[in-house]
Coordinates of C-alpha atoms in Angstrom, one line a residue:
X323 CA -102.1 -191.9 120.0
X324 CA -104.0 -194.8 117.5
X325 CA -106.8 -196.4 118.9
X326 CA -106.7 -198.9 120.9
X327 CA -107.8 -202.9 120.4
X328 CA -108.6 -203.2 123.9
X329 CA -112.2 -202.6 125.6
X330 CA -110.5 -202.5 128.9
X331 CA -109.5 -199.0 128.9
X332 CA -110.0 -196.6 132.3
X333 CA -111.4 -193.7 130.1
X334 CA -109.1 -191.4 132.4
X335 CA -105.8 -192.5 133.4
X336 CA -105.6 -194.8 130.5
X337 CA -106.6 -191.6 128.1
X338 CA -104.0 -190.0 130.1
X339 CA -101.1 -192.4 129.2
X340 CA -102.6 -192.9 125.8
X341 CA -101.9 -189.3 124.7
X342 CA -98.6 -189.1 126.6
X343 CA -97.9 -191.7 123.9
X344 CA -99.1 -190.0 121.0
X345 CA -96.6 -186.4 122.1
X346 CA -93.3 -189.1 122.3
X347 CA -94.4 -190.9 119.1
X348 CA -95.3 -187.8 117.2
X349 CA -91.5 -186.6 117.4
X350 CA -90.4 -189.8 115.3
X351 CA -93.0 -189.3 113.1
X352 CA -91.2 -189.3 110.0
X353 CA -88.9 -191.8 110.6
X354 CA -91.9 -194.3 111.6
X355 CA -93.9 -193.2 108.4
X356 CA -90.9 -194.5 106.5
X357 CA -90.6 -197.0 107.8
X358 CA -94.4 -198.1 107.6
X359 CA -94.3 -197.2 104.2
X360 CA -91.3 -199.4 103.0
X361 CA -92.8 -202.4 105.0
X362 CA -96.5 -202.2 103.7
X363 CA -94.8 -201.4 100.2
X364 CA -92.8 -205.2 100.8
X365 CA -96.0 -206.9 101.8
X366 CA -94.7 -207.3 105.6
X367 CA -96.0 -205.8 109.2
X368 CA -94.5 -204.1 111.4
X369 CA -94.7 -202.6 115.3
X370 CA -93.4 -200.7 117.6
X371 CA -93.0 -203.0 120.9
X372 CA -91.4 -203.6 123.9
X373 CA -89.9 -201.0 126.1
X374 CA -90.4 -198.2 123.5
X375 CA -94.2 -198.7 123.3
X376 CA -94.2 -198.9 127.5
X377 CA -91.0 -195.2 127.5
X378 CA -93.5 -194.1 125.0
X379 CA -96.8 -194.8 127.2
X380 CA -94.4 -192.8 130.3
X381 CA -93.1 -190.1 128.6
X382 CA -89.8 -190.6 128.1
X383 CA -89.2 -192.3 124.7
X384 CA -85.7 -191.8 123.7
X385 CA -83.9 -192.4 120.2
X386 CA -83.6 -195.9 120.5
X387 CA -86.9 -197.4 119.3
X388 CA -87.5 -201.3 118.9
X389 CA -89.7 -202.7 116.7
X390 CA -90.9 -206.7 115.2
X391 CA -91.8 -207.6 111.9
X392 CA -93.2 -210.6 109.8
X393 CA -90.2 -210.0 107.4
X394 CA -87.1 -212.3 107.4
X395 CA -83.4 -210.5 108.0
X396 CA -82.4 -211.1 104.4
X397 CA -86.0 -209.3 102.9
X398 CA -85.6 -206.3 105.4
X399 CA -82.1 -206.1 104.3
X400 CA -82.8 -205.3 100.8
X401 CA -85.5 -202.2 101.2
X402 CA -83.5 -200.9 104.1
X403 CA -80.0 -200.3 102.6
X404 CA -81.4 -197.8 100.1
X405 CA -83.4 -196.1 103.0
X406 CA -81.2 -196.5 106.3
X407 CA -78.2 -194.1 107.0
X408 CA -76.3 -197.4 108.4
X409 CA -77.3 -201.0 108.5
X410 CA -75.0 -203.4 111.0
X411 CA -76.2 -206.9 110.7
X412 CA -74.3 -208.0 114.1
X413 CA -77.3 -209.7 115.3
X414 CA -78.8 -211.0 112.5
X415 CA -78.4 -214.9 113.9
X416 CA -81.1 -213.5 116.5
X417 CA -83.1 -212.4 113.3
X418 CA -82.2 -208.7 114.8
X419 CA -80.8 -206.2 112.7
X420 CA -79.8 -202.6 113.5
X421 CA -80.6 -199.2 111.8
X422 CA -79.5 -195.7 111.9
X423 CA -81.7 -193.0 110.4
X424 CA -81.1 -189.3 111.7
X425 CA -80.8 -189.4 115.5
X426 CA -83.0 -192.4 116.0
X427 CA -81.1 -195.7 116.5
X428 CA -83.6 -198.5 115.5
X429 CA -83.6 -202.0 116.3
X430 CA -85.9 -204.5 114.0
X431 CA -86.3 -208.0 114.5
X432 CA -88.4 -211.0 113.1
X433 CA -91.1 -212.5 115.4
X434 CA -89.6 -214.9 117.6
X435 CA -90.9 -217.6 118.9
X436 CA -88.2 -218.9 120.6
X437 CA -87.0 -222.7 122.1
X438 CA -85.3 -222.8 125.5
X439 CA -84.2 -226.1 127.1
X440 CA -83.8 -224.8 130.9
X441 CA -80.7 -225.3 131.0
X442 CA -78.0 -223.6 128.6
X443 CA -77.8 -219.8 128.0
X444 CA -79.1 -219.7 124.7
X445 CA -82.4 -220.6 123.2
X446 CA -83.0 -222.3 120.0
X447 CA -83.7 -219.2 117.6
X448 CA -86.9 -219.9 115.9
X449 CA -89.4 -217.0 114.0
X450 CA -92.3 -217.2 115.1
X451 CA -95.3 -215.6 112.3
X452 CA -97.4 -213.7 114.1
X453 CA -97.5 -210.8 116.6
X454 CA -99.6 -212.5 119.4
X455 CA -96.7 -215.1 119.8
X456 CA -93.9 -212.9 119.9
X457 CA -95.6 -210.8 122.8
X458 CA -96.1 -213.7 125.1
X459 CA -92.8 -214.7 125.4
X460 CA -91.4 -211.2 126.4
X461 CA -90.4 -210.7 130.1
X462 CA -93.1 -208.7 131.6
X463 CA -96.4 -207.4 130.3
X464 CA -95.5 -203.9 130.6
X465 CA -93.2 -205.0 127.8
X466 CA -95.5 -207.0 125.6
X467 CA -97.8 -203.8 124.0
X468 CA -97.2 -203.0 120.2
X469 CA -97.9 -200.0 118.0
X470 CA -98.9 -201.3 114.3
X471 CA -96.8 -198.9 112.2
X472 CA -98.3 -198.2 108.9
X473 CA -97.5 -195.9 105.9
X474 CA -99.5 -192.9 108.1
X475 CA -97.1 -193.5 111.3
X476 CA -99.1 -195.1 114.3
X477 CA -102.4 -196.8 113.7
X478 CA -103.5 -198.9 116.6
X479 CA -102.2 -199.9 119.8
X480 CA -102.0 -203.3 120.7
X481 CA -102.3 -204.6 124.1
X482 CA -103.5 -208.4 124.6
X483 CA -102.0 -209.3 128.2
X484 CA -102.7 -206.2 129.8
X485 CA -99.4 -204.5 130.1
X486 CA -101.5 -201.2 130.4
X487 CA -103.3 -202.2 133.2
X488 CA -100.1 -203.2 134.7
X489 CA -98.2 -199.7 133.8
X490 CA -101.1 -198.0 135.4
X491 CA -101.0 -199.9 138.7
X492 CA -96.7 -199.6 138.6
X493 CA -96.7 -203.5 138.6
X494 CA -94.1 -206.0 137.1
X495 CA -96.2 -209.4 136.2
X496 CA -95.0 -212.0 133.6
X497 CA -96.9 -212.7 130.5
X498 CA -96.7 -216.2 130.9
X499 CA -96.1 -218.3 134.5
X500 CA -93.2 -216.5 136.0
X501 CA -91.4 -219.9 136.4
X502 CA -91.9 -220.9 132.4
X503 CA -90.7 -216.7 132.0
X504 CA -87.6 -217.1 133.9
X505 CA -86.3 -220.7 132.9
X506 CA -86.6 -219.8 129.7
X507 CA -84.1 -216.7 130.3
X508 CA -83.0 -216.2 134.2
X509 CA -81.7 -213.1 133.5
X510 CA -85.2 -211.8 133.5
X511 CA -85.2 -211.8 137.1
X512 CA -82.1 -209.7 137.4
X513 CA -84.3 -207.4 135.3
X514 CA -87.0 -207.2 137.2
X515 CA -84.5 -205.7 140.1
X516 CA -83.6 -203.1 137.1
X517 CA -86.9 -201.8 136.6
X518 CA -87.7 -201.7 139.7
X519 CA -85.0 -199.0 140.2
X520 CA -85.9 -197.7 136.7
X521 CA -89.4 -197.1 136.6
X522 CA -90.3 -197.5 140.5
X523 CA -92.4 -200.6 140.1
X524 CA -93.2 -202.8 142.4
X525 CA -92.7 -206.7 141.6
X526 CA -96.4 -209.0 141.3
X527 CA -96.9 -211.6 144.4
X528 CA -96.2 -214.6 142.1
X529 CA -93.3 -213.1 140.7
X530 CA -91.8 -212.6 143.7
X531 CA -92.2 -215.9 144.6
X532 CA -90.9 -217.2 141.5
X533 CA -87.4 -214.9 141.9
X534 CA -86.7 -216.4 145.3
X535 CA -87.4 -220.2 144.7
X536 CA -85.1 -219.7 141.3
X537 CA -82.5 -217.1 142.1
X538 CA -80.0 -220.1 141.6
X539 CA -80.7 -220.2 138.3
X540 CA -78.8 -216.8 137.6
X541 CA -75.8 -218.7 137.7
X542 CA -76.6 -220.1 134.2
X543 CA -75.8 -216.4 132.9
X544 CA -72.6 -214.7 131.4
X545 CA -71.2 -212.5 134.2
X546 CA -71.0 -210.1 131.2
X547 CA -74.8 -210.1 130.8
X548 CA -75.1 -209.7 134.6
X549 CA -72.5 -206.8 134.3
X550 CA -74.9 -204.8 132.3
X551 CA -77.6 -205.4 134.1
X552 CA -76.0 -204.4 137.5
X553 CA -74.5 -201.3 135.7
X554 CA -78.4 -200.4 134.5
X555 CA -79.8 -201.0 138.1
X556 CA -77.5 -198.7 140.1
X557 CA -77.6 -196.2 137.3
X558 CA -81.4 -195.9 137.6
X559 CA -83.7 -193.4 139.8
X560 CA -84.2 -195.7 142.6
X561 CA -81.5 -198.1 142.7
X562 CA -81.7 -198.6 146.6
X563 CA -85.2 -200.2 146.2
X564 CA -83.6 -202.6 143.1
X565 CA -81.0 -203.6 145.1
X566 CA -82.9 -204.3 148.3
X567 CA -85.5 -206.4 145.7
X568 CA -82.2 -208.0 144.6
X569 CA -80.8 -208.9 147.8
X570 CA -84.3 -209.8 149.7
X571 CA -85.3 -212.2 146.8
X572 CA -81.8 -214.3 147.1
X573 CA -80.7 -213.1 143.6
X574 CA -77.7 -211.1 144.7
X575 CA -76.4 -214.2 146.4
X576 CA -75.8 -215.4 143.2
X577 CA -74.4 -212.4 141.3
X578 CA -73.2 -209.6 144.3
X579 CA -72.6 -211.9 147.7
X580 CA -70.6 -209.3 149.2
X581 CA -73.7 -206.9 149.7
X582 CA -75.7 -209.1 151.4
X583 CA -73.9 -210.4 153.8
X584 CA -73.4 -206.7 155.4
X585 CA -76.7 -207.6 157.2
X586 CA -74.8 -209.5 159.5
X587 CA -72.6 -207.1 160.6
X588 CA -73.9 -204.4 163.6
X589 CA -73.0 -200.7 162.0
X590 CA -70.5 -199.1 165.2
X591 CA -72.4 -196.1 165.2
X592 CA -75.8 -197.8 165.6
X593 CA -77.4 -195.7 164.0
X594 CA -79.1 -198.3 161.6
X595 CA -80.0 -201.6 161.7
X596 CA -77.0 -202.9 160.3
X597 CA -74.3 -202.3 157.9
X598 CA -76.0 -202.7 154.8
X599 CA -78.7 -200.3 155.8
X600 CA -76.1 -198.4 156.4
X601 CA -74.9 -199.0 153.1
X602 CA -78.1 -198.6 151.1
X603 CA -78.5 -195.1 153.2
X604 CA -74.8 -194.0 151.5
X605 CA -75.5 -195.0 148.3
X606 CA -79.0 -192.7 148.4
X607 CA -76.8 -189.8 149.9
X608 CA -74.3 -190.2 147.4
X609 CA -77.2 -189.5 144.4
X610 CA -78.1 -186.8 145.8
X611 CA -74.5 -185.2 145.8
X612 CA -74.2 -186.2 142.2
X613 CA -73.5 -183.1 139.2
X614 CA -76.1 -183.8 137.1
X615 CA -75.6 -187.0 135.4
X616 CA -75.5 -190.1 137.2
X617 CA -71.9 -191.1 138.1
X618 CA -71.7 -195.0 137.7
X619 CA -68.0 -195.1 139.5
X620 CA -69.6 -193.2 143.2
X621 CA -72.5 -195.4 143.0
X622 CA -70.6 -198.9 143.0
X623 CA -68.5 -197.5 145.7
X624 CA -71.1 -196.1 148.0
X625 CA -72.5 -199.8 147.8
X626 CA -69.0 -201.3 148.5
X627 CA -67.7 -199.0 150.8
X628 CA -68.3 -201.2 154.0
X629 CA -68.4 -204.9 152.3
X630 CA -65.1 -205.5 154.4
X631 CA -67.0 -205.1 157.6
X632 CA -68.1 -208.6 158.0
X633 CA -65.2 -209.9 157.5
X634 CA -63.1 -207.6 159.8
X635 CA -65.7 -207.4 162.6
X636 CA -64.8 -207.3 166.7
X637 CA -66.2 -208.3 169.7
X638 CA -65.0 -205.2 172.4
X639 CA -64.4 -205.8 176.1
X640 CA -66.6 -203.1 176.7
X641 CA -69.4 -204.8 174.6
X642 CA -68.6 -202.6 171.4
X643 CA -68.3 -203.7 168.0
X644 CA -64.6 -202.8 165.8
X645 CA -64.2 -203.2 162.1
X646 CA -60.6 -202.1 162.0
X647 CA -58.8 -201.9 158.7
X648 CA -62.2 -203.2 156.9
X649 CA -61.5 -200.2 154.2
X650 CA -58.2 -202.1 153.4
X651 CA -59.9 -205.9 153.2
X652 CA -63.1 -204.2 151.3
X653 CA -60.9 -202.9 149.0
X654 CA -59.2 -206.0 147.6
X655 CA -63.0 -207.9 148.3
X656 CA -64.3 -205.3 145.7
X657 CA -61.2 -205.8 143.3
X658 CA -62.0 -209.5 143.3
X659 CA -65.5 -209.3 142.7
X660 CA -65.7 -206.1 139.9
X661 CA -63.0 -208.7 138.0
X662 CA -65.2 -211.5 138.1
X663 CA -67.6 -209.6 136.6
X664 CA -65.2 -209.0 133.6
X665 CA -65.3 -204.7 134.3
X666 CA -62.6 -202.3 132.8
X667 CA -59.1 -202.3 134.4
X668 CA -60.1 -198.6 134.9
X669 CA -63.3 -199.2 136.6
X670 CA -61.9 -201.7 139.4
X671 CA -59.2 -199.7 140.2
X672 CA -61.4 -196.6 140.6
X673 CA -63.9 -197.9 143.0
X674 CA -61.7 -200.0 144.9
X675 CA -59.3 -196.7 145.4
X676 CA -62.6 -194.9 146.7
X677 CA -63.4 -198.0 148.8
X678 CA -59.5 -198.0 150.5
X679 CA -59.7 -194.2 150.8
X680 CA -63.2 -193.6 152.0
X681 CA -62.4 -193.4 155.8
X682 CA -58.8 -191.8 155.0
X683 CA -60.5 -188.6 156.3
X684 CA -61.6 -189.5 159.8
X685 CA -57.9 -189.3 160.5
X686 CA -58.7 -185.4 159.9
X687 CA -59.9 -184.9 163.6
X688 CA -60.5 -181.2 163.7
X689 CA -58.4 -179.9 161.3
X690 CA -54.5 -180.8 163.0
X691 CA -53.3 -182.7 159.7
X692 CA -50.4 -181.4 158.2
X693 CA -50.2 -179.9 155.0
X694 CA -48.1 -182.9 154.1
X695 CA -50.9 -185.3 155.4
X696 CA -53.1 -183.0 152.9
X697 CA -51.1 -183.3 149.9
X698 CA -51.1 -186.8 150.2
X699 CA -54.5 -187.0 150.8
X700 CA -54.8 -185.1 147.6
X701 CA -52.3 -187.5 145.7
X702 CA -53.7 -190.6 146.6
X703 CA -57.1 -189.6 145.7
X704 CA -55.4 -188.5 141.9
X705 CA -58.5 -187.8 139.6
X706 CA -61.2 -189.2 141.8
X707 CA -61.0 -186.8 144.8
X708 CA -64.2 -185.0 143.9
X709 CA -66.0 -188.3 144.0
X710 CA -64.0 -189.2 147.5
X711 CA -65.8 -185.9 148.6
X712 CA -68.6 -187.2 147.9
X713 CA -68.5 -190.3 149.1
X714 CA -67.0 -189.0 152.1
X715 CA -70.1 -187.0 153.0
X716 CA -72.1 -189.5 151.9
X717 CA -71.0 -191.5 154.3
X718 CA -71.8 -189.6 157.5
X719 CA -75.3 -191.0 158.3
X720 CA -75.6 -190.4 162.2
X721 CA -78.8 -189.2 163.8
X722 CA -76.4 -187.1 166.3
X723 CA -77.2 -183.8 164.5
X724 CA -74.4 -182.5 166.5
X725 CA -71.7 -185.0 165.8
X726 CA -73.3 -184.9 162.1
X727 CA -72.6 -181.0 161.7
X728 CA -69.3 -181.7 163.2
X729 CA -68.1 -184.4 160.6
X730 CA -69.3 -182.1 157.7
X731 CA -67.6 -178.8 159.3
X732 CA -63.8 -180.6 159.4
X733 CA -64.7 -181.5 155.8
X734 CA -65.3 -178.2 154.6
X735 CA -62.4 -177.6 156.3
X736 CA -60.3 -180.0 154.4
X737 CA -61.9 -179.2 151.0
X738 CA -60.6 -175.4 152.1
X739 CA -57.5 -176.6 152.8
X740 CA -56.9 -178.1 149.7
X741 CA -58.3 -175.1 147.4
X742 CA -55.2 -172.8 150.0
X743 CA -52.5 -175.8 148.7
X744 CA -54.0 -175.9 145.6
X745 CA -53.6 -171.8 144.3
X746 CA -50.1 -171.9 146.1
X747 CA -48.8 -175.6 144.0
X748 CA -50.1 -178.2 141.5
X749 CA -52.0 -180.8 144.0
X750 CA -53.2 -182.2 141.3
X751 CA -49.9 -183.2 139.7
X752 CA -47.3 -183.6 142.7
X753 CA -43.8 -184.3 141.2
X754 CA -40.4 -184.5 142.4
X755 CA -38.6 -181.1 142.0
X756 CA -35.8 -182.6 139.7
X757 CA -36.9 -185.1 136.9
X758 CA -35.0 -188.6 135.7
X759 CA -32.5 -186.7 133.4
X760 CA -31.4 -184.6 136.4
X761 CA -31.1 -187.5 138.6
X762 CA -28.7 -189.0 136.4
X763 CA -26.5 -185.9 135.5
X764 CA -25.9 -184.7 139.6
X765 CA -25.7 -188.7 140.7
X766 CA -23.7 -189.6 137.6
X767 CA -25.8 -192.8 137.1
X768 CA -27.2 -194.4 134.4
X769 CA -30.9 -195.3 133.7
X770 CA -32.2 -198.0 136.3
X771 CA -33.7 -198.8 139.6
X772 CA -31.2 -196.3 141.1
X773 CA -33.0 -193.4 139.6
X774 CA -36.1 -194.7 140.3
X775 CA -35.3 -194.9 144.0
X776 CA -33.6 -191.2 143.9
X777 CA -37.1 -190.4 141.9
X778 CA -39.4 -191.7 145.3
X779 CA -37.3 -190.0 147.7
X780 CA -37.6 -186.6 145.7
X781 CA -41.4 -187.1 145.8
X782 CA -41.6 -187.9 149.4
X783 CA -39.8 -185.1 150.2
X784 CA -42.1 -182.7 147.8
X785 CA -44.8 -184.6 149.5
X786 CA -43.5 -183.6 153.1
X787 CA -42.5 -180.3 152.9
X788 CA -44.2 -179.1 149.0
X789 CA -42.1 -177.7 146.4
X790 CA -38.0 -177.0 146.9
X791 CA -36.0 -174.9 145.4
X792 CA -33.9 -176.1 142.8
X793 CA -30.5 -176.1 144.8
X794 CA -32.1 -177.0 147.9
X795 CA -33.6 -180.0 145.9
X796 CA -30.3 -181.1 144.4
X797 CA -28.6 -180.7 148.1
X798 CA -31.4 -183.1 149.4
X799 CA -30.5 -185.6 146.7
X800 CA -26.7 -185.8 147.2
X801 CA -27.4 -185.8 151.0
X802 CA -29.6 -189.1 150.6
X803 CA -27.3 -190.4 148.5
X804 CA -24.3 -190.1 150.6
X805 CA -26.3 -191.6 153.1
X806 CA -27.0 -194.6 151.1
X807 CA -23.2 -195.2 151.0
X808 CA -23.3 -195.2 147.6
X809 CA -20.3 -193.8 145.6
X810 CA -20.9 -190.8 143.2
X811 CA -19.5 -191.2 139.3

């Protein structure tokens, strides 16, 4: 790693970090020794900064590497075309343009020294000319080090506010007052939820402060900003711990109201505090079931699963608590609050499918459904039933060890019964035994709702009793029909 401009350096942990650095950086060497070169060739600076210099400092720089300059968009444009393997100029308003070279994705932009009047979503765009000011009005010191890039790669790292100090210690302070920080762009405290979850930092006393007297202020933001930022938080190593932040500090009565108010509602098990306990206890359960890479759709659902409690919660005569058909009423809560944050079609139907099916199973009991009651299970489910098993033994969180061993045991037994179904028919494509064109020849009808209907009752029967043969299918159909009363062509 270059050497660094700071005196304040714990010879150890600090040395540690430093050279850490210096193994992530040294695998973009080339590209970063270009890159110097063209720059010092043009008579501009340039440096590595932000979130690559702090991924760098952990370890776990990626391709995407961000970096300020002196140099306007226009001037960086003309020596990077000839260089650059693409050049998209999408952000060049911002004074942001973006780079491919190789596998590195880069991302340079002019010093900023941004305007913000506290109250729109957009600052006044204004370059700034120096480093120092750029840094200071980044979001947290941990992301306001730089790496001056020079025609030999690194050269010295730059630290004036003490982000290292504050990597070391796992803390998330603001360069400036966290109240000047966060009016200028209140997304940053959304962020600071995210990187608690990312990195496992823990959030400085003022800042915390500062998120709870201006969580109202995230309301200024575009839910599609918001979007991201949730989709970033749940995705990262500890997302329990950014969405407790989130929820303790006010913000996600702003953004994700649903969550919070699970802490009114008593879990029926009482086995935690409450229901979003509960929740949070799911969702870590549900990580740990995961393949490998982190599965966005399980996550949002293992949060969601129980936001219809509140609203469906019971006072028992016996002094119990019922939350009957809260699956049903969190279901359509969920679809109205993943559209308001502007997500896929695809992605509100999933999770709000695993939210309506999650307790499905407890209907299981040990092991008397029907094959039919399986297939349908099965069908329902469609493509996501290997999340709904997860989610499904995610959600047993009882300290009854016995009743806990009992819940997972009938699920095994279901997932058995399934793979039995499933090597004897197609579960995973259930369809009538006689298609539309069929339909129309025995009934003699034309195209319509008619063969739709003939269609469902087909289905329902495959559902019922699995596949038919083909005569025995075409007898059921004439037999319904007849009963219908309606005359055959």
């Amino acid at each position: 790693m270059p050497e660094a401009s700071r005196d304040r350096i714990d010879s150890a942990s600090d040395a540690e970090l430093l050279a850490a650095a210096q193994v992530s950086l040294n695998q973009h060497g080339e590209v970063l020794r270009g890159l110097g070169r063209m720059f010092a060739d043009s008579g501009h600076e340039l440096y590595l900064v932000g979130g690559s210099v702090r991924d760098a400092l952990l370890g776990r720089l990626g391709s995407d590497l961000d970096f300020t300059t002196d140099a306007r968009p226009e001037q960086m444009q003309e020596f990077l075309r000839g260089w650059a393997d693409a050049v998209w100029d999408t952000g060049i308003a911002f004074g942001t343009l973006g780079v491919a070279k190789g596998q590195d994705r880069l991302e340079l932009t002019t010093f900023r020294a941004d305007t913000y009047d506290q109250v729109s979503r957009h600052p006044e765009v204004r370059f700034g000319d120096n480093l120092a000011d750029d840094l200071v009005r980044r979001d947290f010191t941990v992301n306001a080090m730089a790496v001056r890039i020079t025609p030999e790669g690194p050269a010295e790292f730059l630290d004036p506010l003490g982000g290292l100090a504050a990597l070391r210690a796992g803390a998330l302070d603001t360069p400036a007052e966290p109240e000047v920080s966060f009016g200028d762009d209140p997304l940053r405290m959304l962020r600071a939820a995210r990187f608690v979850s990312q990195l496992g930092f823990t959030v400085a006393p003022r800042v915390r402060r500062a998120l709870e007297e201006m969580a109202p202020q995230l309301g200024r933001i575009s839910v599609e900003r918001v979007a991201a930022e949730l989709d970033k938080l749940l995705l990262g190593t500890d997302p329990v711990a950014g969405v407790d932040l989130m929820v303790a500090s006010g913000l996600g009565d702003v953004v994700l109201p649903e969550v919070g108010a699970m802490r009114m509602a008593i879990d029926e098990h009482h086995q935690h505090k409450d229901v979003y306990q509960h929740s949070l206890t799911v969702l870590r359960q549900a990580i740990d079931l995961e393949d490998g890479e982190p599965d966005l759709v399980l996550r949002w659902a293992a949060l969601l699963h129980d936001i219809g409690k509140p609203a469906t919660r019971k006072h028992e005569p016996d002094g119990g608590v019922s939350f009957h058909h809260h699956e049903v009423v969190g279901a359509k809560m969920t679809r109205k609050r993943l559209r308001a944050l502007k997500y896929s079609k695809q992605m509100v139907d999933d999770v709000s499918q695993l939210v309506y099916l999650h307790l499905r199973f407890h209907g299981y009991g040990d092991g008397r459904w029907t094959d039919s009651a399986v297939r349908r299970y099965v069908t329902d489910a469609g493509p996501l039933l290997n999340r709904l098993h997860k989610l499904v033994r995610a959600d047993c969180t009882t300290r009854n060890k016995r009743r806990a061993a009992r819940l997972q045991a009938n699920y095994d037994d279901l997932e058995h019964r399934i793979a039995e179904l499933a090597a004897k028919e197609d579960l995973a494509r259930v369809r009538p035994d006689l298609d539309g064109n069929e339909i129309m020849r025995i009934l003699g009808i034309p195209a319509g709702p008619q063969v739709g209907q003939a269609w469902n009752h087909l289905k329902e029967l495959r559902l019922d009793r699995g596949p038919l043969e083909h005569d025995e299918a075409v007898e059921e159909l004439v037999k319904w029909w007849n009963e219908k009363g309606e005359p055959r062509v």
